[in-house]
Amino acid sequence: MDTIGITTSTASSAADAAPPTPAEYLARAVDLATENVRNEGGPFGAIIVSADGRVFEGVNRVTANLDPSAHAEVTANRNACQALGTFDLTGAVLYTSCEPCPMCLATSLWARVERVYFAADRNDAADAGFDDAVFYRYFEGTSEDRAIMPVAQEPLPPEQRVAAFTEWTHTSTRTEY
């Protein structure tokens, strides 16, 4: 199983019931993370609440799925997008058991998530053996910090270098994103 259930009900089922608070969603995300550890996954859980109040869950399945991108936040974003039939989660809120890593933040930015709440922070994660500091330094630091994975543009003829973009701009049926 790739994820622990997708919930597509509204956040508030009774007209007089108050919607869950951020703390309640965060508590649920922590519960998802804890249960995921019991199911051979990582200790991370996340919830996306769409603009219309639908709830989508995701858990970390990096080791279970042999997928380094299967972080809880990415999984929750994927579940929400697939269920809603869109890649645009404008107005959605992400609740996650731990401060998102740079990849998870970037995924949420690309999905147009409006706001992110987290429970544990990066230091709490590091104390448990999940130290993302090298990744934060990679993006925030100097060229010396980026030595762990050099990235360089390889010269190609200009037409070849931009061929995919040329095709994109000339394709009238493209979906902008």
PDB file of C-alpha atoms in Angstrom:
ATOM      1  CA  MET A   1       0.000   0.000   0.000  1.00  0.00           C
ATOM      2  CA  ASP A   2       1.549   3.322  -1.084  1.00  0.00           C
ATOM      3  CA  THR A   3      -0.203   5.567   1.387  1.00  0.00           C
ATOM      4  CA  ILE A   4      -2.478   5.361   4.336  1.00  0.00           C
ATOM      5  CA  GLY A   5      -5.993   6.215   3.159  1.00  0.00           C
ATOM      6  CA  ILE A   6      -7.176   9.188   1.242  1.00  0.00           C
ATOM      7  CA  THR A   7     -10.037  10.927   2.960  1.00  0.00           C
ATOM      8  CA  THR A   8     -12.267  12.894   0.643  1.00  0.00           C
ATOM      9  CA  SER A   9     -14.970  13.920   3.059  1.00  0.00           C
ATOM     10  CA  THR A  10     -15.400  17.535   4.012  1.00  0.00           C
ATOM     11  CA  ALA A  11     -13.560  18.810   7.053  1.00  0.00           C
ATOM     12  CA  SER A  12     -16.849  19.482   8.834  1.00  0.00           C
ATOM     13  CA  SER A  13     -19.690  17.038   8.298  1.00  0.00           C
ATOM     14  CA  ALA A  14     -22.275  18.707  10.520  1.00  0.00           C
ATOM     15  CA  ALA A  15     -23.468  22.204   9.736  1.00  0.00           C
ATOM     16  CA  ASP A  16     -23.069  23.293  13.353  1.00  0.00           C
ATOM     17  CA  ALA A  17     -19.708  21.612  13.958  1.00  0.00           C
ATOM     18  CA  ALA A  18     -16.638  23.807  13.873  1.00  0.00           C
ATOM     19  CA  PRO A  19     -13.964  22.764  11.403  1.00  0.00           C
ATOM     20  CA  PRO A  20     -10.864  21.205  12.946  1.00  0.00           C
ATOM     21  CA  THR A  21      -8.245  23.621  14.214  1.00  0.00           C
ATOM     22  CA  PRO A  22      -4.657  23.644  12.938  1.00  0.00           C
ATOM     23  CA  ALA A  23      -3.622  21.911  16.171  1.00  0.00           C
ATOM     24  CA  GLU A  24      -6.188  19.145  15.548  1.00  0.00           C
ATOM     25  CA  TYR A  25      -4.952  18.623  11.991  1.00  0.00           C
ATOM     26  CA  LEU A  26      -1.360  18.590  13.257  1.00  0.00           C
ATOM     27  CA  ALA A  27      -2.273  16.026  15.911  1.00  0.00           C
ATOM     28  CA  ARG A  28      -3.782  13.867  13.145  1.00  0.00           C
ATOM     29  CA  ALA A  29      -0.604  14.265  11.059  1.00  0.00           C
ATOM     30  CA  VAL A  30       1.492  13.128  14.043  1.00  0.00           C
ATOM     31  CA  ASP A  31      -0.860  10.164  14.530  1.00  0.00           C
ATOM     32  CA  LEU A  32      -0.442   9.244  10.845  1.00  0.00           C
ATOM     33  CA  ALA A  33       3.338   9.423  11.237  1.00  0.00           C
ATOM     34  CA  THR A  34       3.320   7.276  14.350  1.00  0.00           C
ATOM     35  CA  GLU A  35       1.090   4.657  12.731  1.00  0.00           C
ATOM     36  CA  ASN A  36       3.263   4.718   9.613  1.00  0.00           C
ATOM     37  CA  VAL A  37       6.304   3.725  11.680  1.00  0.00           C
ATOM     38  CA  ARG A  38       4.312   0.663  12.759  1.00  0.00           C
ATOM     39  CA  ASN A  39       3.736  -0.080   9.040  1.00  0.00           C
ATOM     40  CA  GLU A  40       7.420  -0.040   8.104  1.00  0.00           C
ATOM     41  CA  GLY A  41       7.374   3.599   6.979  1.00  0.00           C
ATOM     42  CA  GLY A  42       9.166   6.706   8.107  1.00  0.00           C
ATOM     43  CA  PRO A  43       8.015   8.854  11.042  1.00  0.00           C
ATOM     44  CA  PHE A  44       6.325  11.522   8.939  1.00  0.00           C
ATOM     45  CA  GLY A  45       2.670  12.232   8.171  1.00  0.00           C
ATOM     46  CA  ALA A  46       0.932  15.042   6.318  1.00  0.00           C
ATOM     47  CA  ILE A  47      -2.555  16.291   5.532  1.00  0.00           C
ATOM     48  CA  ILE A  48      -3.700  18.578   2.730  1.00  0.00           C
ATOM     49  CA  VAL A  49      -6.991  20.374   3.276  1.00  0.00           C
ATOM     50  CA  SER A  50      -8.232  21.688  -0.041  1.00  0.00           C
ATOM     51  CA  ALA A  51      -9.848  25.097  -0.440  1.00  0.00           C
ATOM     52  CA  ASP A  52     -13.268  23.418  -0.340  1.00  0.00           C
ATOM     53  CA  GLY A  53     -12.426  21.509   2.858  1.00  0.00           C
ATOM     54  CA  ARG A  54     -11.653  18.050   1.505  1.00  0.00           C
ATOM     55  CA  VAL A  55      -8.921  16.212   3.382  1.00  0.00           C
ATOM     56  CA  PHE A  56      -6.107  14.153   1.850  1.00  0.00           C
ATOM     57  CA  GLU A  57      -3.493  12.250   3.798  1.00  0.00           C
ATOM     58  CA  GLY A  58       0.026  11.152   3.019  1.00  0.00           C
ATOM     59  CA  VAL A  59       2.775   9.327   4.852  1.00  0.00           C
ATOM     60  CA  ASN A  60       6.476   8.775   4.281  1.00  0.00           C
ATOM     61  CA  ARG A  61       7.065   5.641   2.181  1.00  0.00           C
ATOM     62  CA  VAL A  62      10.683   6.242   1.141  1.00  0.00           C
ATOM     63  CA  THR A  63      12.027   2.891   2.353  1.00  0.00           C
ATOM     64  CA  ALA A  64       8.819   0.920   1.841  1.00  0.00           C
ATOM     65  CA  ASN A  65       8.521   2.013  -1.811  1.00  0.00           C
ATOM     66  CA  LEU A  66      12.246   2.480  -2.510  1.00  0.00           C
ATOM     67  CA  ASP A  67      11.363   6.022  -3.610  1.00  0.00           C
ATOM     68  CA  PRO A  68      13.447   8.912  -2.236  1.00  0.00           C
ATOM     69  CA  SER A  69      10.703  11.367  -3.209  1.00  0.00           C
ATOM     70  CA  ALA A  70       7.943   9.566  -1.267  1.00  0.00           C
ATOM     71  CA  HIS A  71       7.989  12.006   1.636  1.00  0.00           C
ATOM     72  CA  ALA A  72       4.714  12.505   3.496  1.00  0.00           C
ATOM     73  CA  GLU A  73       4.157  16.025   2.165  1.00  0.00           C
ATOM     74  CA  VAL A  74       4.836  14.988  -1.431  1.00  0.00           C
ATOM     75  CA  THR A  75       2.534  11.990  -1.025  1.00  0.00           C
ATOM     76  CA  ALA A  76      -0.250  14.163   0.422  1.00  0.00           C
ATOM     77  CA  ASN A  77       0.156  16.642  -2.445  1.00  0.00           C
ATOM     78  CA  ARG A  78       0.038  13.802  -4.987  1.00  0.00           C
ATOM     79  CA  ASN A  79      -3.044  12.281  -3.375  1.00  0.00           C
ATOM     80  CA  ALA A  80      -4.857  15.613  -3.313  1.00  0.00           C
ATOM     81  CA  CYS A  81      -3.963  16.483  -6.900  1.00  0.00           C
ATOM     82  CA  GLN A  82      -4.932  13.076  -8.249  1.00  0.00           C
ATOM     83  CA  ALA A  83      -8.239  12.985  -6.368  1.00  0.00           C
ATOM     84  CA  LEU A  84      -9.122  16.552  -7.339  1.00  0.00           C
ATOM     85  CA  GLY A  85      -7.991  16.107 -10.937  1.00  0.00           C
ATOM     86  CA  THR A  86      -5.646  19.095 -10.883  1.00  0.00           C
ATOM     87  CA  PHE A  87      -2.051  20.054 -10.206  1.00  0.00           C
ATOM     88  CA  ASP A  88      -3.148  23.392  -8.722  1.00  0.00           C
ATOM     89  CA  LEU A  89      -3.998  23.322  -5.019  1.00  0.00           C
ATOM     90  CA  THR A  90      -4.563  27.063  -4.686  1.00  0.00           C
ATOM     91  CA  GLY A  91      -6.188  27.772  -1.334  1.00  0.00           C
ATOM     92  CA  ALA A  92      -5.105  24.455   0.199  1.00  0.00           C
ATOM     93  CA  VAL A  93      -3.341  24.145   3.535  1.00  0.00           C
ATOM     94  CA  LEU A  94      -0.659  21.585   4.392  1.00  0.00           C
ATOM     95  CA  TYR A  95      -0.422  20.224   7.927  1.00  0.00           C
ATOM     96  CA  THR A  96       2.649  18.106   8.544  1.00  0.00           C
ATOM     97  CA  SER A  97       4.144  16.269  11.474  1.00  0.00           C
ATOM     98  CA  CYS A  98       7.554  17.832  10.881  1.00  0.00           C
ATOM     99  CA  GLU A  99       9.047  20.912   9.235  1.00  0.00           C
ATOM    100  CA  PRO A 100       9.142  20.198   5.505  1.00  0.00           C
ATOM    101  CA  CYS A 101      12.479  19.617   3.825  1.00  0.00           C
ATOM    102  CA  PRO A 102      13.419  21.742   0.793  1.00  0.00           C
ATOM    103  CA  MET A 103      11.952  19.165  -1.634  1.00  0.00           C
ATOM    104  CA  CYS A 104       8.630  19.107   0.202  1.00  0.00           C
ATOM    105  CA  LEU A 105       8.502  22.889   0.379  1.00  0.00           C
ATOM    106  CA  ALA A 106       9.233  23.105  -3.343  1.00  0.00           C
ATOM    107  CA  THR A 107       6.499  20.566  -4.107  1.00  0.00           C
ATOM    108  CA  SER A 108       4.031  22.593  -2.062  1.00  0.00           C
ATOM    109  CA  LEU A 109       5.120  25.785  -3.803  1.00  0.00           C
ATOM    110  CA  TRP A 110       4.628  24.179  -7.218  1.00  0.00           C
ATOM    111  CA  ALA A 111       1.197  22.939  -6.111  1.00  0.00           C
ATOM    112  CA  ARG A 112       0.311  26.498  -5.037  1.00  0.00           C
ATOM    113  CA  VAL A 113      -0.435  25.429  -1.449  1.00  0.00           C
ATOM    114  CA  GLU A 114      -1.453  28.559   0.432  1.00  0.00           C
ATOM    115  CA  ARG A 115      -0.047  27.846   3.883  1.00  0.00           C
ATOM    116  CA  VAL A 116       1.992  25.240   5.774  1.00  0.00           C
ATOM    117  CA  TYR A 117       1.742  24.298   9.456  1.00  0.00           C
ATOM    118  CA  PHE A 118       4.195  21.882  11.065  1.00  0.00           C
ATOM    119  CA  ALA A 119       4.602  20.240  14.474  1.00  0.00           C
ATOM    120  CA  ALA A 120       8.203  19.102  15.062  1.00  0.00           C
ATOM    121  CA  ASP A 121      11.006  21.197  13.595  1.00  0.00           C
ATOM    122  CA  ARG A 122      14.189  20.300  11.712  1.00  0.00           C
ATOM    123  CA  ASN A 123      16.147  20.064  14.976  1.00  0.00           C
ATOM    124  CA  ASP A 124      13.681  17.519  16.376  1.00  0.00           C
ATOM    125  CA  ALA A 125      14.110  15.507  13.172  1.00  0.00           C
ATOM    126  CA  ALA A 126      17.903  15.712  13.432  1.00  0.00           C
ATOM    127  CA  ASP A 127      17.733  14.416  17.004  1.00  0.00           C
ATOM    128  CA  ALA A 128      15.958  11.332  15.609  1.00  0.00           C
ATOM    129  CA  GLY A 129      18.585  10.819  12.884  1.00  0.00           C
ATOM    130  CA  PHE A 130      16.890  12.772  10.066  1.00  0.00           C
ATOM    131  CA  ASP A 131      19.347  15.617   9.624  1.00  0.00           C
ATOM    132  CA  ASP A 132      18.432  17.667   6.559  1.00  0.00           C
ATOM    133  CA  ALA A 133      20.903  20.429   7.440  1.00  0.00           C
ATOM    134  CA  VAL A 134      23.149  19.532   4.495  1.00  0.00           C
ATOM    135  CA  PHE A 135      20.200  20.061   2.136  1.00  0.00           C
ATOM    136  CA  TYR A 136      19.267  23.398   3.667  1.00  0.00           C
ATOM    137  CA  ARG A 137      22.936  24.483   3.378  1.00  0.00           C
ATOM    138  CA  TYR A 138      22.986  23.326  -0.231  1.00  0.00           C
ATOM    139  CA  PHE A 139      20.275  25.828  -1.119  1.00  0.00           C
ATOM    140  CA  GLU A 140      21.114  28.565   1.376  1.00  0.00           C
ATOM    141  CA  GLY A 141      24.904  28.321   1.499  1.00  0.00           C
ATOM    142  CA  THR A 142      27.984  28.922  -0.572  1.00  0.00           C
ATOM    143  CA  SER A 143      29.383  27.031  -3.538  1.00  0.00           C
ATOM    144  CA  GLU A 144      31.416  25.011  -1.017  1.00  0.00           C
ATOM    145  CA  ASP A 145      28.129  23.800   0.522  1.00  0.00           C
ATOM    146  CA  ARG A 146      26.995  22.664  -2.942  1.00  0.00           C
ATOM    147  CA  ALA A 147      30.070  20.470  -3.417  1.00  0.00           C
ATOM    148  CA  ILE A 148      28.096  17.408  -2.268  1.00  0.00           C
ATOM    149  CA  MET A 149      26.445  17.356  -5.705  1.00  0.00           C
ATOM    150  CA  PRO A 150      27.905  19.623  -8.357  1.00  0.00           C
ATOM    151  CA  VAL A 151      25.427  20.914 -10.900  1.00  0.00           C
ATOM    152  CA  ALA A 152      26.742  22.360 -14.146  1.00  0.00           C
ATOM    153  CA  GLN A 153      25.334  23.372 -17.481  1.00  0.00           C
ATOM    154  CA  GLU A 154      26.872  21.401 -20.324  1.00  0.00           C
ATOM    155  CA  PRO A 155      27.283  23.394 -23.527  1.00  0.00           C
ATOM    156  CA  LEU A 156      25.083  22.287 -26.401  1.00  0.00           C
ATOM    157  CA  PRO A 157      24.262  24.095 -29.626  1.00  0.00           C
ATOM    158  CA  PRO A 158      21.608  26.752 -28.838  1.00  0.00           C
ATOM    159  CA  GLU A 159      18.888  25.151 -30.978  1.00  0.00           C
ATOM    160  CA  GLN A 160      19.385  21.780 -29.320  1.00  0.00           C
ATOM    161  CA  ARG A 161      19.627  23.286 -25.829  1.00  0.00           C
ATOM    162  CA  VAL A 162      16.178  24.900 -26.110  1.00  0.00           C
ATOM    163  CA  ALA A 163      14.479  22.374 -28.433  1.00  0.00           C
ATOM    164  CA  ALA A 164      11.965  21.234 -25.814  1.00  0.00           C
ATOM    165  CA  PHE A 165      11.054  24.848 -24.969  1.00  0.00           C
ATOM    166  CA  THR A 166      10.679  25.674 -28.659  1.00  0.00           C
ATOM    167  CA  GLU A 167       8.330  22.725 -29.062  1.00  0.00           C
ATOM    168  CA  TRP A 168       6.412  23.837 -25.954  1.00  0.00           C
ATOM    169  CA  THR A 169       5.890  27.398 -27.184  1.00  0.00           C
ATOM    170  CA  HIS A 170       4.663  26.146 -30.565  1.00  0.00           C
ATOM    171  CA  THR A 171       2.220  23.611 -29.123  1.00  0.00           C
ATOM    172  CA  SER A 172      -1.227  25.176 -28.939  1.00  0.00           C
ATOM    173  CA  THR A 173      -2.676  22.253 -26.926  1.00  0.00           C
ATOM    174  CA  ARG A 174      -0.214  22.593 -24.032  1.00  0.00           C
ATOM    175  CA  THR A 175      -1.497  22.931 -20.469  1.00  0.00           C
ATOM    176  CA  GLU A 176       0.075  25.952 -18.808  1.00  0.00           C
ATOM    177  CA  TYR A 177       1.335  25.519 -15.270  1.00  0.00           C
TER     178      TYR A 177
END
